[in-house]
Amino acid sequence: MRSENSALFQIVKGTGIAVLFALVATVLFSFILRLTPVPDSVIMPVDQCIKALAVLFGCLFSLRGEKGWLKGLAVGMLTVALTGFVFSAVARDFSFSLILLAEFAFGAVAGLLSGIVAVNLRSA
């Protein structure tokens, strides 16, 4: 079995793509926030959309074969963990809260669904 086809390689590649997308999109969104008067109520939904799109793109560009749901689940959870770590490091705040658990659940669901979509699109 070639390494590009292994499940671990697909998960690592998908997570890398997703984290990179999330970081770039978040930086762009922060510039928009600085330049325009965006209400605070918009920030959380946009952040969730960025994470969901990041996981979707990570899965679409890396996953193939079987068990897309499982590989997508891993991509989603790892993406949330890594982006959460990066942003906590930037903010210098590593506090634990229930919001963090909700983020993991959101990442898991986004990854699971994205993994299913990704492997079924690739097989079509």
Short mmCIF file of the N, C-alpha and C atoms (twelve columns), coordinates in Angstrom:
data_MODEL
# 
_entry.id   MODEL 
# 
loop_
_atom_site.group_PDB 
_atom_site.id 
_atom_site.type_symbol 
_atom_site.label_atom_id 
_atom_site.label_alt_id 
_atom_site.label_comp_id 
_atom_site.label_asym_id 
_atom_site.label_seq_id 
_atom_site.Cartn_x 
_atom_site.Cartn_y 
_atom_site.Cartn_z 
_atom_site.pdbx_PDB_model_num 
ATOM 1   N N  . MET A 1   0.838   -1.182 0.000  1 
ATOM 2   C CA . MET A 1   0.000   0.000  0.000  1 
ATOM 3   C C  . MET A 1   0.882   1.245  0.000  1 
ATOM 4   N N  . ARG A 2   0.599   2.147  -0.902 1 
ATOM 5   C CA . ARG A 2   1.377   3.385  -0.974 1 
ATOM 6   C C  . ARG A 2   0.993   4.314  0.169  1 
ATOM 7   N N  . SER A 3   1.936   5.148  0.595  1 
ATOM 8   C CA . SER A 3   1.685   6.009  1.749  1 
ATOM 9   C C  . SER A 3   0.619   7.065  1.458  1 
ATOM 10  N N  . GLU A 4   0.478   7.512  0.181  1 
ATOM 11  C CA . GLU A 4   -0.531  8.523  -0.145 1 
ATOM 12  C C  . GLU A 4   -1.942  7.980  0.056  1 
ATOM 13  N N  . ASN A 5   -2.104  6.677  -0.003 1 
ATOM 14  C CA . ASN A 5   -3.420  6.068  0.134  1 
ATOM 15  C C  . ASN A 5   -3.736  5.656  1.567  1 
ATOM 16  N N  . SER A 6   -2.770  5.721  2.458  1 
ATOM 17  C CA . SER A 6   -3.027  5.274  3.818  1 
ATOM 18  C C  . SER A 6   -3.979  6.241  4.525  1 
ATOM 19  N N  . ALA A 7   -4.763  5.694  5.428  1 
ATOM 20  C CA . ALA A 7   -5.731  6.504  6.168  1 
ATOM 21  C C  . ALA A 7   -5.031  7.588  6.980  1 
ATOM 22  N N  . LEU A 8   -3.917  7.248  7.600  1 
ATOM 23  C CA . LEU A 8   -3.193  8.231  8.409  1 
ATOM 24  C C  . LEU A 8   -2.701  9.387  7.553  1 
ATOM 25  N N  . PHE A 9   -2.149  9.085  6.389  1 
ATOM 26  C CA . PHE A 9   -1.680  10.143 5.493  1 
ATOM 27  C C  . PHE A 9   -2.846  11.038 5.072  1 
ATOM 28  N N  . GLN A 10  -3.983  10.444 4.746  1 
ATOM 29  C CA . GLN A 10  -5.151  11.224 4.340  1 
ATOM 30  C C  . GLN A 10  -5.628  12.138 5.469  1 
ATOM 31  N N  . ILE A 11  -5.626  11.623 6.688  1 
ATOM 32  C CA . ILE A 11  -6.060  12.423 7.840  1 
ATOM 33  C C  . ILE A 11  -5.100  13.570 8.096  1 
ATOM 34  N N  . VAL A 12  -3.803  13.291 8.058  1 
ATOM 35  C CA . VAL A 12  -2.801  14.336 8.285  1 
ATOM 36  C C  . VAL A 12  -2.887  15.399 7.190  1 
ATOM 37  N N  . LYS A 13  -3.008  14.973 5.943  1 
ATOM 38  C CA . LYS A 13  -3.109  15.917 4.833  1 
ATOM 39  C C  . LYS A 13  -4.386  16.756 4.962  1 
ATOM 40  N N  . GLY A 14  -5.499  16.109 5.254  1 
ATOM 41  C CA . GLY A 14  -6.766  16.827 5.402  1 
ATOM 42  C C  . GLY A 14  -6.724  17.827 6.542  1 
ATOM 43  N N  . THR A 15  -6.128  17.425 7.656  1 
ATOM 44  C CA . THR A 15  -6.008  18.328 8.797  1 
ATOM 45  C C  . THR A 15  -5.117  19.513 8.454  1 
ATOM 46  N N  . GLY A 16  -4.016  19.263 7.774  1 
ATOM 47  C CA . GLY A 16  -3.124  20.350 7.371  1 
ATOM 48  C C  . GLY A 16  -3.819  21.352 6.469  1 
ATOM 49  N N  . ILE A 17  -4.552  20.856 5.485  1 
ATOM 50  C CA . ILE A 17  -5.289  21.737 4.581  1 
ATOM 51  C C  . ILE A 17  -6.331  22.532 5.360  1 
ATOM 52  N N  . ALA A 18  -7.053  21.855 6.241  1 
ATOM 53  C CA . ALA A 18  -8.110  22.509 7.009  1 
ATOM 54  C C  . ALA A 18  -7.557  23.580 7.945  1 
ATOM 55  N N  . VAL A 19  -6.480  23.268 8.636  1 
ATOM 56  C CA . VAL A 19  -5.881  24.242 9.557  1 
ATOM 57  C C  . VAL A 19  -5.362  25.446 8.785  1 
ATOM 58  N N  . LEU A 20  -4.696  25.219 7.677  1 
ATOM 59  C CA . LEU A 20  -4.190  26.322 6.863  1 
ATOM 60  C C  . LEU A 20  -5.340  27.198 6.368  1 
ATOM 61  N N  . PHE A 21  -6.401  26.572 5.863  1 
ATOM 62  C CA . PHE A 21  -7.563  27.327 5.400  1 
ATOM 63  C C  . PHE A 21  -8.158  28.147 6.543  1 
ATOM 64  N N  . ALA A 22  -8.329  27.516 7.709  1 
ATOM 65  C CA . ALA A 22  -8.930  28.203 8.855  1 
ATOM 66  C C  . ALA A 22  -8.086  29.389 9.300  1 
ATOM 67  N N  . LEU A 23  -6.779  29.213 9.331  1 
ATOM 68  C CA . LEU A 23  -5.906  30.313 9.750  1 
ATOM 69  C C  . LEU A 23  -5.958  31.478 8.774  1 
ATOM 70  N N  . VAL A 24  -5.881  31.183 7.489  1 
ATOM 71  C CA . VAL A 24  -5.926  32.243 6.478  1 
ATOM 72  C C  . VAL A 24  -7.285  32.951 6.504  1 
ATOM 73  N N  . ALA A 25  -8.363  32.190 6.558  1 
ATOM 74  C CA . ALA A 25  -9.701  32.781 6.570  1 
ATOM 75  C C  . ALA A 25  -9.926  33.617 7.830  1 
ATOM 76  N N  . THR A 26  -9.418  33.159 8.957  1 
ATOM 77  C CA . THR A 26  -9.581  33.907 10.202 1 
ATOM 78  C C  . THR A 26  -8.786  35.214 10.167 1 
ATOM 79  N N  . VAL A 27  -7.590  35.182 9.628  1 
ATOM 80  C CA . VAL A 27  -6.798  36.410 9.492  1 
ATOM 81  C C  . VAL A 27  -7.516  37.401 8.564  1 
ATOM 82  N N  . LEU A 28  -8.037  36.907 7.452  1 
ATOM 83  C CA . LEU A 28  -8.785  37.790 6.543  1 
ATOM 84  C C  . LEU A 28  -10.015 38.366 7.231  1 
ATOM 85  N N  . PHE A 29  -10.731 37.539 7.979  1 
ATOM 86  C CA . PHE A 29  -11.904 38.020 8.697  1 
ATOM 87  C C  . PHE A 29  -11.519 39.055 9.749  1 
ATOM 88  N N  . SER A 30  -10.389 38.871 10.407 1 
ATOM 89  C CA . SER A 30  -9.961  39.850 11.411 1 
ATOM 90  C C  . SER A 30  -9.634  41.203 10.760 1 
ATOM 91  N N  . PHE A 31  -9.092  41.175 9.540  1 
ATOM 92  C CA . PHE A 31  -8.865  42.437 8.823  1 
ATOM 93  C C  . PHE A 31  -10.190 43.111 8.496  1 
ATOM 94  N N  . ILE A 32  -11.165 42.335 8.092  1 
ATOM 95  C CA . ILE A 32  -12.492 42.878 7.803  1 
ATOM 96  C C  . ILE A 32  -13.090 43.493 9.071  1 
ATOM 97  N N  . LEU A 33  -12.911 42.824 10.192 1 
ATOM 98  C CA . LEU A 33  -13.422 43.348 11.462 1 
ATOM 99  C C  . LEU A 33  -12.774 44.678 11.827 1 
ATOM 100 N N  . ARG A 34  -11.504 44.812 11.517 1 
ATOM 101 C CA . ARG A 34  -10.800 46.061 11.828 1 
ATOM 102 C C  . ARG A 34  -11.238 47.206 10.930 1 
ATOM 103 N N  . LEU A 35  -11.596 46.888 9.695  1 
ATOM 104 C CA . LEU A 35  -11.897 47.934 8.714  1 
ATOM 105 C C  . LEU A 35  -13.370 48.315 8.641  1 
ATOM 106 N N  . THR A 36  -14.241 47.467 9.135  1 
ATOM 107 C CA . THR A 36  -15.674 47.722 9.027  1 
ATOM 108 C C  . THR A 36  -16.350 47.577 10.392 1 
ATOM 109 N N  . PRO A 37  -17.464 48.265 10.558 1 
ATOM 110 C CA . PRO A 37  -18.197 48.130 11.825 1 
ATOM 111 C C  . PRO A 37  -19.115 46.898 11.809 1 
ATOM 112 N N  . VAL A 38  -18.559 45.753 12.130 1 
ATOM 113 C CA . VAL A 38  -19.318 44.510 12.162 1 
ATOM 114 C C  . VAL A 38  -19.774 44.270 13.604 1 
ATOM 115 N N  . PRO A 39  -21.060 43.981 13.800 1 
ATOM 116 C CA . PRO A 39  -21.528 43.730 15.170 1 
ATOM 117 C C  . PRO A 39  -20.911 42.461 15.760 1 
ATOM 118 N N  . ASP A 40  -20.744 42.460 17.069 1 
ATOM 119 C CA . ASP A 40  -20.150 41.305 17.752 1 
ATOM 120 C C  . ASP A 40  -20.957 40.029 17.564 1 
ATOM 121 N N  . SER A 41  -22.244 40.157 17.341 1 
ATOM 122 C CA . SER A 41  -23.098 38.982 17.180 1 
ATOM 123 C C  . SER A 41  -22.792 38.196 15.909 1 
ATOM 124 N N  . VAL A 42  -22.040 38.785 15.000 1 
ATOM 125 C CA . VAL A 42  -21.697 38.136 13.734 1 
ATOM 126 C C  . VAL A 42  -20.446 37.272 13.867 1 
ATOM 127 N N  . ILE A 43  -19.615 37.575 14.835 1 
ATOM 128 C CA . ILE A 43  -18.300 36.928 14.930 1 
ATOM 129 C C  . ILE A 43  -18.402 35.418 15.127 1 
ATOM 130 N N  . MET A 44  -19.194 34.971 16.073 1 
ATOM 131 C CA . MET A 44  -19.289 33.532 16.369 1 
ATOM 132 C C  . MET A 44  -19.834 32.737 15.179 1 
ATOM 133 N N  . PRO A 45  -20.929 33.159 14.536 1 
ATOM 134 C CA . PRO A 45  -21.411 32.388 13.377 1 
ATOM 135 C C  . PRO A 45  -20.401 32.344 12.225 1 
ATOM 136 N N  . VAL A 46  -19.713 33.434 11.982 1 
ATOM 137 C CA . VAL A 46  -18.705 33.437 10.914 1 
ATOM 138 C C  . VAL A 46  -17.558 32.510 11.283 1 
ATOM 139 N N  . ASP A 47  -17.154 32.526 12.539 1 
ATOM 140 C CA . ASP A 47  -16.102 31.627 13.003 1 
ATOM 141 C C  . ASP A 47  -16.499 30.163 12.793 1 
ATOM 142 N N  . GLN A 48  -17.728 29.814 13.109 1 
ATOM 143 C CA . GLN A 48  -18.206 28.446 12.917 1 
ATOM 144 C C  . GLN A 48  -18.240 28.079 11.428 1 
ATOM 145 N N  . CYS A 49  -18.664 29.013 10.592 1 
ATOM 146 C CA . CYS A 49  -18.679 28.762 9.138  1 
ATOM 147 C C  . CYS A 49  -17.267 28.546 8.608  1 
ATOM 148 N N  . ILE A 50  -16.329 29.344 9.091  1 
ATOM 149 C CA . ILE A 50  -14.931 29.187 8.674  1 
ATOM 150 C C  . ILE A 50  -14.435 27.789 9.050  1 
ATOM 151 N N  . LYS A 51  -14.724 27.353 10.268 1 
ATOM 152 C CA . LYS A 51  -14.269 26.027 10.700 1 
ATOM 153 C C  . LYS A 51  -14.922 24.918 9.882  1 
ATOM 154 N N  . ALA A 52  -16.220 25.049 9.644  1 
ATOM 155 C CA . ALA A 52  -16.920 24.017 8.865  1 
ATOM 156 C C  . ALA A 52  -16.386 23.956 7.438  1 
ATOM 157 N N  . LEU A 53  -16.180 25.111 6.821  1 
ATOM 158 C CA . LEU A 53  -15.629 25.135 5.456  1 
ATOM 159 C C  . LEU A 53  -14.203 24.591 5.430  1 
ATOM 160 N N  . ALA A 54  -13.424 24.918 6.446  1 
ATOM 161 C CA . ALA A 54  -12.048 24.416 6.522  1 
ATOM 162 C C  . ALA A 54  -12.037 22.893 6.575  1 
ATOM 163 N N  . VAL A 55  -12.878 22.327 7.414  1 
ATOM 164 C CA . VAL A 55  -12.947 20.870 7.533  1 
ATOM 165 C C  . VAL A 55  -13.445 20.262 6.225  1 
ATOM 166 N N  . LEU A 56  -14.454 20.871 5.619  1 
ATOM 167 C CA . LEU A 56  -14.966 20.374 4.339  1 
ATOM 168 C C  . LEU A 56  -13.874 20.376 3.276  1 
ATOM 169 N N  . PHE A 57  -13.157 21.485 3.131  1 
ATOM 170 C CA . PHE A 57  -12.089 21.540 2.126  1 
ATOM 171 C C  . PHE A 57  -10.982 20.542 2.445  1 
ATOM 172 N N  . GLY A 58  -10.625 20.419 3.715  1 
ATOM 173 C CA . GLY A 58  -9.607  19.444 4.098  1 
ATOM 174 C C  . GLY A 58  -10.012 18.039 3.709  1 
ATOM 175 N N  . CYS A 59  -11.267 17.703 3.931  1 
ATOM 176 C CA . CYS A 59  -11.760 16.367 3.574  1 
ATOM 177 C C  . CYS A 59  -11.857 16.192 2.063  1 
ATOM 178 N N  . LEU A 60  -12.375 17.197 1.376  1 
ATOM 179 C CA . LEU A 60  -12.549 17.084 -0.077 1 
ATOM 180 C C  . LEU A 60  -11.225 16.884 -0.804 1 
ATOM 181 N N  . PHE A 61  -10.176 17.539 -0.322 1 
ATOM 182 C CA . PHE A 61  -8.897  17.473 -1.023 1 
ATOM 183 C C  . PHE A 61  -7.969  16.372 -0.527 1 
ATOM 184 N N  . SER A 62  -8.436  15.558 0.428  1 
ATOM 185 C CA . SER A 62  -7.522  14.533 0.919  1 
ATOM 186 C C  . SER A 62  -8.135  13.143 1.069  1 
ATOM 187 N N  . LEU A 63  -9.408  13.058 1.366  1 
ATOM 188 C CA . LEU A 63  -9.976  11.751 1.695  1 
ATOM 189 C C  . LEU A 63  -10.460 11.007 0.464  1 
ATOM 190 N N  . ARG A 64  -10.224 9.693  0.487  1 
ATOM 191 C CA . ARG A 64  -10.728 8.802  -0.562 1 
ATOM 192 C C  . ARG A 64  -10.816 7.412  0.035  1 
ATOM 193 N N  . GLY A 65  -11.493 6.555  -0.658 1 
ATOM 194 C CA . GLY A 65  -11.582 5.169  -0.195 1 
ATOM 195 C C  . GLY A 65  -12.745 4.955  0.746  1 
ATOM 196 N N  . GLU A 66  -12.530 4.078  1.686  1 
ATOM 197 C CA . GLU A 66  -13.588 3.690  2.620  1 
ATOM 198 C C  . GLU A 66  -13.472 4.436  3.943  1 
ATOM 199 N N  . LYS A 67  -14.519 4.308  4.727  1 
ATOM 200 C CA . LYS A 67  -14.597 4.889  6.071  1 
ATOM 201 C C  . LYS A 67  -14.362 6.391  6.080  1 
ATOM 202 N N  . GLY A 68  -14.963 7.072  5.113  1 
ATOM 203 C CA . GLY A 68  -14.850 8.526  5.056  1 
ATOM 204 C C  . GLY A 68  -15.370 9.195  6.307  1 
ATOM 205 N N  . TRP A 69  -16.415 8.615  6.890  1 
ATOM 206 C CA . TRP A 69  -16.983 9.194  8.112  1 
ATOM 207 C C  . TRP A 69  -15.960 9.197  9.246  1 
ATOM 208 N N  . LEU A 70  -15.185 8.120  9.351  1 
ATOM 209 C CA . LEU A 70  -14.218 7.998  10.434 1 
ATOM 210 C C  . LEU A 70  -13.013 8.916  10.192 1 
ATOM 211 N N  . LYS A 71  -12.532 8.927  8.961  1 
ATOM 212 C CA . LYS A 71  -11.404 9.803  8.641  1 
ATOM 213 C C  . LYS A 71  -11.820 11.269 8.747  1 
ATOM 214 N N  . GLY A 72  -13.036 11.579 8.307  1 
ATOM 215 C CA . GLY A 72  -13.546 12.944 8.427  1 
ATOM 216 C C  . GLY A 72  -13.707 13.366 9.878  1 
ATOM 217 N N  . LEU A 73  -14.181 12.449 10.699 1 
ATOM 218 C CA . LEU A 73  -14.308 12.709 12.131 1 
ATOM 219 C C  . LEU A 73  -12.950 13.085 12.717 1 
ATOM 220 N N  . ALA A 74  -11.921 12.336 12.346 1 
ATOM 221 C CA . ALA A 74  -10.565 12.628 12.830 1 
ATOM 222 C C  . ALA A 74  -10.088 13.981 12.331 1 
ATOM 223 N N  . VAL A 75  -10.318 14.273 11.054 1 
ATOM 224 C CA . VAL A 75  -9.908  15.574 10.493 1 
ATOM 225 C C  . VAL A 75  -10.614 16.706 11.237 1 
ATOM 226 N N  . GLY A 76  -11.904 16.565 11.457 1 
ATOM 227 C CA . GLY A 76  -12.662 17.613 12.135 1 
ATOM 228 C C  . GLY A 76  -12.181 17.870 13.551 1 
ATOM 229 N N  . MET A 77  -11.978 16.802 14.300 1 
ATOM 230 C CA . MET A 77  -11.548 16.969 15.689 1 
ATOM 231 C C  . MET A 77  -10.107 17.485 15.787 1 
ATOM 232 N N  . LEU A 78  -9.230  16.972 14.933 1 
ATOM 233 C CA . LEU A 78  -7.848  17.463 14.947 1 
ATOM 234 C C  . LEU A 78  -7.762  18.918 14.507 1 
ATOM 235 N N  . THR A 79  -8.580  19.295 13.543 1 
ATOM 236 C CA . THR A 79  -8.583  20.684 13.085 1 
ATOM 237 C C  . THR A 79  -9.017  21.616 14.208 1 
ATOM 238 N N  . VAL A 80  -10.083 21.264 14.904 1 
ATOM 239 C CA . VAL A 80  -10.547 22.089 16.020 1 
ATOM 240 C C  . VAL A 80  -9.487  22.149 17.116 1 
ATOM 241 N N  . ALA A 81  -8.861  21.021 17.406 1 
ATOM 242 C CA . ALA A 81  -7.830  20.997 18.448 1 
ATOM 243 C C  . ALA A 81  -6.637  21.874 18.067 1 
ATOM 244 N N  . LEU A 82  -6.154  21.730 16.843 1 
ATOM 245 C CA . LEU A 82  -4.968  22.496 16.434 1 
ATOM 246 C C  . LEU A 82  -5.252  23.987 16.291 1 
ATOM 247 N N  . THR A 83  -6.372  24.336 15.677 1 
ATOM 248 C CA . THR A 83  -6.688  25.765 15.557 1 
ATOM 249 C C  . THR A 83  -6.968  26.358 16.938 1 
ATOM 250 N N  . GLY A 84  -7.621  25.597 17.794 1 
ATOM 251 C CA . GLY A 84  -7.850  26.079 19.157 1 
ATOM 252 C C  . GLY A 84  -6.549  26.312 19.897 1 
ATOM 253 N N  . PHE A 85  -5.596  25.404 19.716 1 
ATOM 254 C CA . PHE A 85  -4.290  25.565 20.350 1 
ATOM 255 C C  . PHE A 85  -3.570  26.801 19.821 1 
ATOM 256 N N  . VAL A 86  -3.584  26.979 18.498 1 
ATOM 257 C CA . VAL A 86  -2.900  28.127 17.895 1 
ATOM 258 C C  . VAL A 86  -3.497  29.438 18.395 1 
ATOM 259 N N  . PHE A 87  -4.829  29.534 18.382 1 
ATOM 260 C CA . PHE A 87  -5.458  30.779 18.797 1 
ATOM 261 C C  . PHE A 87  -5.343  31.002 20.306 1 
ATOM 262 N N  . SER A 88  -5.312  29.938 21.081 1 
ATOM 263 C CA . SER A 88  -5.074  30.079 22.519 1 
ATOM 264 C C  . SER A 88  -3.656  30.567 22.778 1 
ATOM 265 N N  . ALA A 89  -2.714  30.065 22.005 1 
ATOM 266 C CA . ALA A 89  -1.323  30.508 22.154 1 
ATOM 267 C C  . ALA A 89  -1.186  31.984 21.795 1 
ATOM 268 N N  . VAL A 90  -1.857  32.399 20.732 1 
ATOM 269 C CA . VAL A 90  -1.805  33.809 20.336 1 
ATOM 270 C C  . VAL A 90  -2.427  34.686 21.420 1 
ATOM 271 N N  . ALA A 91  -3.546  34.250 21.982 1 
ATOM 272 C CA . ALA A 91  -4.238  35.019 23.016 1 
ATOM 273 C C  . ALA A 91  -3.611  34.818 24.398 1 
ATOM 274 N N  . ARG A 92  -2.707  33.857 24.506 1 
ATOM 275 C CA . ARG A 92  -2.071  33.497 25.779 1 
ATOM 276 C C  . ARG A 92  -3.111  33.151 26.842 1 
ATOM 277 N N  . ASP A 93  -4.113  32.395 26.407 1 
ATOM 278 C CA . ASP A 93  -5.183  31.972 27.312 1 
ATOM 279 C C  . ASP A 93  -5.532  30.522 27.003 1 
ATOM 280 N N  . PHE A 94  -5.085  29.617 27.857 1 
ATOM 281 C CA . PHE A 94  -5.330  28.191 27.657 1 
ATOM 282 C C  . PHE A 94  -6.386  27.662 28.625 1 
ATOM 283 N N  . SER A 95  -7.405  28.454 28.883 1 
ATOM 284 C CA . SER A 95  -8.444  28.032 29.821 1 
ATOM 285 C C  . SER A 95  -9.379  27.012 29.184 1 
ATOM 286 N N  . PHE A 96  -9.909  26.137 30.017 1 
ATOM 287 C CA . PHE A 96  -10.835 25.097 29.575 1 
ATOM 288 C C  . PHE A 96  -12.245 25.535 29.922 1 
ATOM 289 N N  . SER A 97  -13.176 25.333 28.985 1 
ATOM 290 C CA . SER A 97  -14.566 25.696 29.249 1 
ATOM 291 C C  . SER A 97  -15.488 24.752 28.489 1 
ATOM 292 N N  . LEU A 98  -16.768 24.866 28.774 1 
ATOM 293 C CA . LEU A 98  -17.752 24.055 28.062 1 
ATOM 294 C C  . LEU A 98  -17.822 24.431 26.588 1 
ATOM 295 N N  . ILE A 99  -17.458 25.649 26.281 1 
ATOM 296 C CA . ILE A 99  -17.439 26.074 24.876 1 
ATOM 297 C C  . ILE A 99  -16.446 25.231 24.096 1 
ATOM 298 N N  . LEU A 100 -15.346 24.872 24.721 1 
ATOM 299 C CA . LEU A 100 -14.349 24.019 24.071 1 
ATOM 300 C C  . LEU A 100 -14.939 22.655 23.727 1 
ATOM 301 N N  . LEU A 101 -15.726 22.100 24.625 1 
ATOM 302 C CA . LEU A 101 -16.382 20.821 24.338 1 
ATOM 303 C C  . LEU A 101 -17.376 20.958 23.187 1 
ATOM 304 N N  . ALA A 102 -18.096 22.069 23.159 1 
ATOM 305 C CA . ALA A 102 -19.032 22.321 22.059 1 
ATOM 306 C C  . ALA A 102 -18.279 22.461 20.735 1 
ATOM 307 N N  . GLU A 103 -17.109 23.080 20.769 1 
ATOM 308 C CA . GLU A 103 -16.280 23.215 19.576 1 
ATOM 309 C C  . GLU A 103 -15.846 21.837 19.057 1 
ATOM 310 N N  . PHE A 104 -15.440 20.959 19.977 1 
ATOM 311 C CA . PHE A 104 -15.044 19.607 19.573 1 
ATOM 312 C C  . PHE A 104 -16.218 18.846 18.971 1 
ATOM 313 N N  . ALA A 105 -17.380 18.991 19.578 1 
ATOM 314 C CA . ALA A 105 -18.569 18.329 19.043 1 
ATOM 315 C C  . ALA A 105 -18.903 18.865 17.659 1 
ATOM 316 N N  . PHE A 106 -18.815 20.179 17.497 1 
ATOM 317 C CA . PHE A 106 -19.071 20.789 16.193 1 
ATOM 318 C C  . PHE A 106 -18.069 20.286 15.159 1 
ATOM 319 N N  . GLY A 107 -16.790 20.250 15.527 1 
ATOM 320 C CA . GLY A 107 -15.761 19.750 14.620 1 
ATOM 321 C C  . GLY A 107 -15.971 18.295 14.260 1 
ATOM 322 N N  . ALA A 108 -16.404 17.510 15.236 1 
ATOM 323 C CA . ALA A 108 -16.657 16.088 14.985 1 
ATOM 324 C C  . ALA A 108 -17.798 15.902 13.994 1 
ATOM 325 N N  . VAL A 109 -18.888 16.627 14.185 1 
ATOM 326 C CA . VAL A 109 -20.037 16.519 13.278 1 
ATOM 327 C C  . VAL A 109 -19.681 17.040 11.889 1 
ATOM 328 N N  . ALA A 110 -18.999 18.188 11.838 1 
ATOM 329 C CA . ALA A 110 -18.595 18.748 10.543 1 
ATOM 330 C C  . ALA A 110 -17.664 17.779 9.812  1 
ATOM 331 N N  . GLY A 111 -16.741 17.182 10.535 1 
ATOM 332 C CA . GLY A 111 -15.813 16.232 9.932  1 
ATOM 333 C C  . GLY A 111 -16.502 14.963 9.468  1 
ATOM 334 N N  . LEU A 112 -17.382 14.434 10.298 1 
ATOM 335 C CA . LEU A 112 -18.106 13.213 9.948  1 
ATOM 336 C C  . LEU A 112 -18.889 13.418 8.653  1 
ATOM 337 N N  . LEU A 113 -19.651 14.499 8.586  1 
ATOM 338 C CA . LEU A 113 -20.444 14.784 7.381  1 
ATOM 339 C C  . LEU A 113 -19.556 15.087 6.177  1 
ATOM 340 N N  . SER A 114 -18.499 15.849 6.388  1 
ATOM 341 C CA . SER A 114 -17.589 16.191 5.289  1 
ATOM 342 C C  . SER A 114 -16.871 14.958 4.761  1 
ATOM 343 N N  . GLY A 115 -16.495 14.055 5.658  1 
ATOM 344 C CA . GLY A 115 -15.844 12.814 5.234  1 
ATOM 345 C C  . GLY A 115 -16.758 11.961 4.383  1 
ATOM 346 N N  . ILE A 116 -18.028 11.869 4.772  1 
ATOM 347 C CA . ILE A 116 -18.995 11.107 3.979  1 
ATOM 348 C C  . ILE A 116 -19.144 11.715 2.593  1 
ATOM 349 N N  . VAL A 117 -19.292 13.032 2.549  1 
ATOM 350 C CA . VAL A 117 -19.444 13.725 1.255  1 
ATOM 351 C C  . VAL A 117 -18.195 13.531 0.404  1 
ATOM 352 N N  . ALA A 118 -17.028 13.712 1.008  1 
ATOM 353 C CA . ALA A 118 -15.765 13.652 0.256  1 
ATOM 354 C C  . ALA A 118 -15.543 12.289 -0.403 1 
ATOM 355 N N  . VAL A 119 -15.700 11.209 0.345  1 
ATOM 356 C CA . VAL A 119 -15.421 9.906  -0.258 1 
ATOM 357 C C  . VAL A 119 -16.496 9.523  -1.280 1 
ATOM 358 N N  . ASN A 120 -17.718 9.968  -1.082 1 
ATOM 359 C CA . ASN A 120 -18.761 9.661  -2.058 1 
ATOM 360 C C  . ASN A 120 -18.617 10.493 -3.326 1 
ATOM 361 N N  . LEU A 121 -18.120 11.703 -3.228 1 
ATOM 362 C CA . LEU A 121 -17.861 12.497 -4.435 1 
ATOM 363 C C  . LEU A 121 -16.695 11.917 -5.228 1 
ATOM 364 N N  . ARG A 122 -15.699 11.432 -4.522 1 
ATOM 365 C CA . ARG A 122 -14.527 10.854 -5.192 1 
ATOM 366 C C  . ARG A 122 -14.844 9.537  -5.879 1 
ATOM 367 N N  . SER A 123 -15.803 8.784  -5.342 1 
ATOM 368 C CA . SER A 123 -16.129 7.496  -5.931 1 
ATOM 369 C C  . SER A 123 -17.125 7.624  -7.089 1 
ATOM 370 N N  . ALA A 124 -17.742 8.794  -7.200 1 
ATOM 371 C CA . ALA A 124 -18.740 8.994  -8.277 1 
ATOM 372 C C  . ALA A 124 -18.099 9.267  -9.608 1 
# 
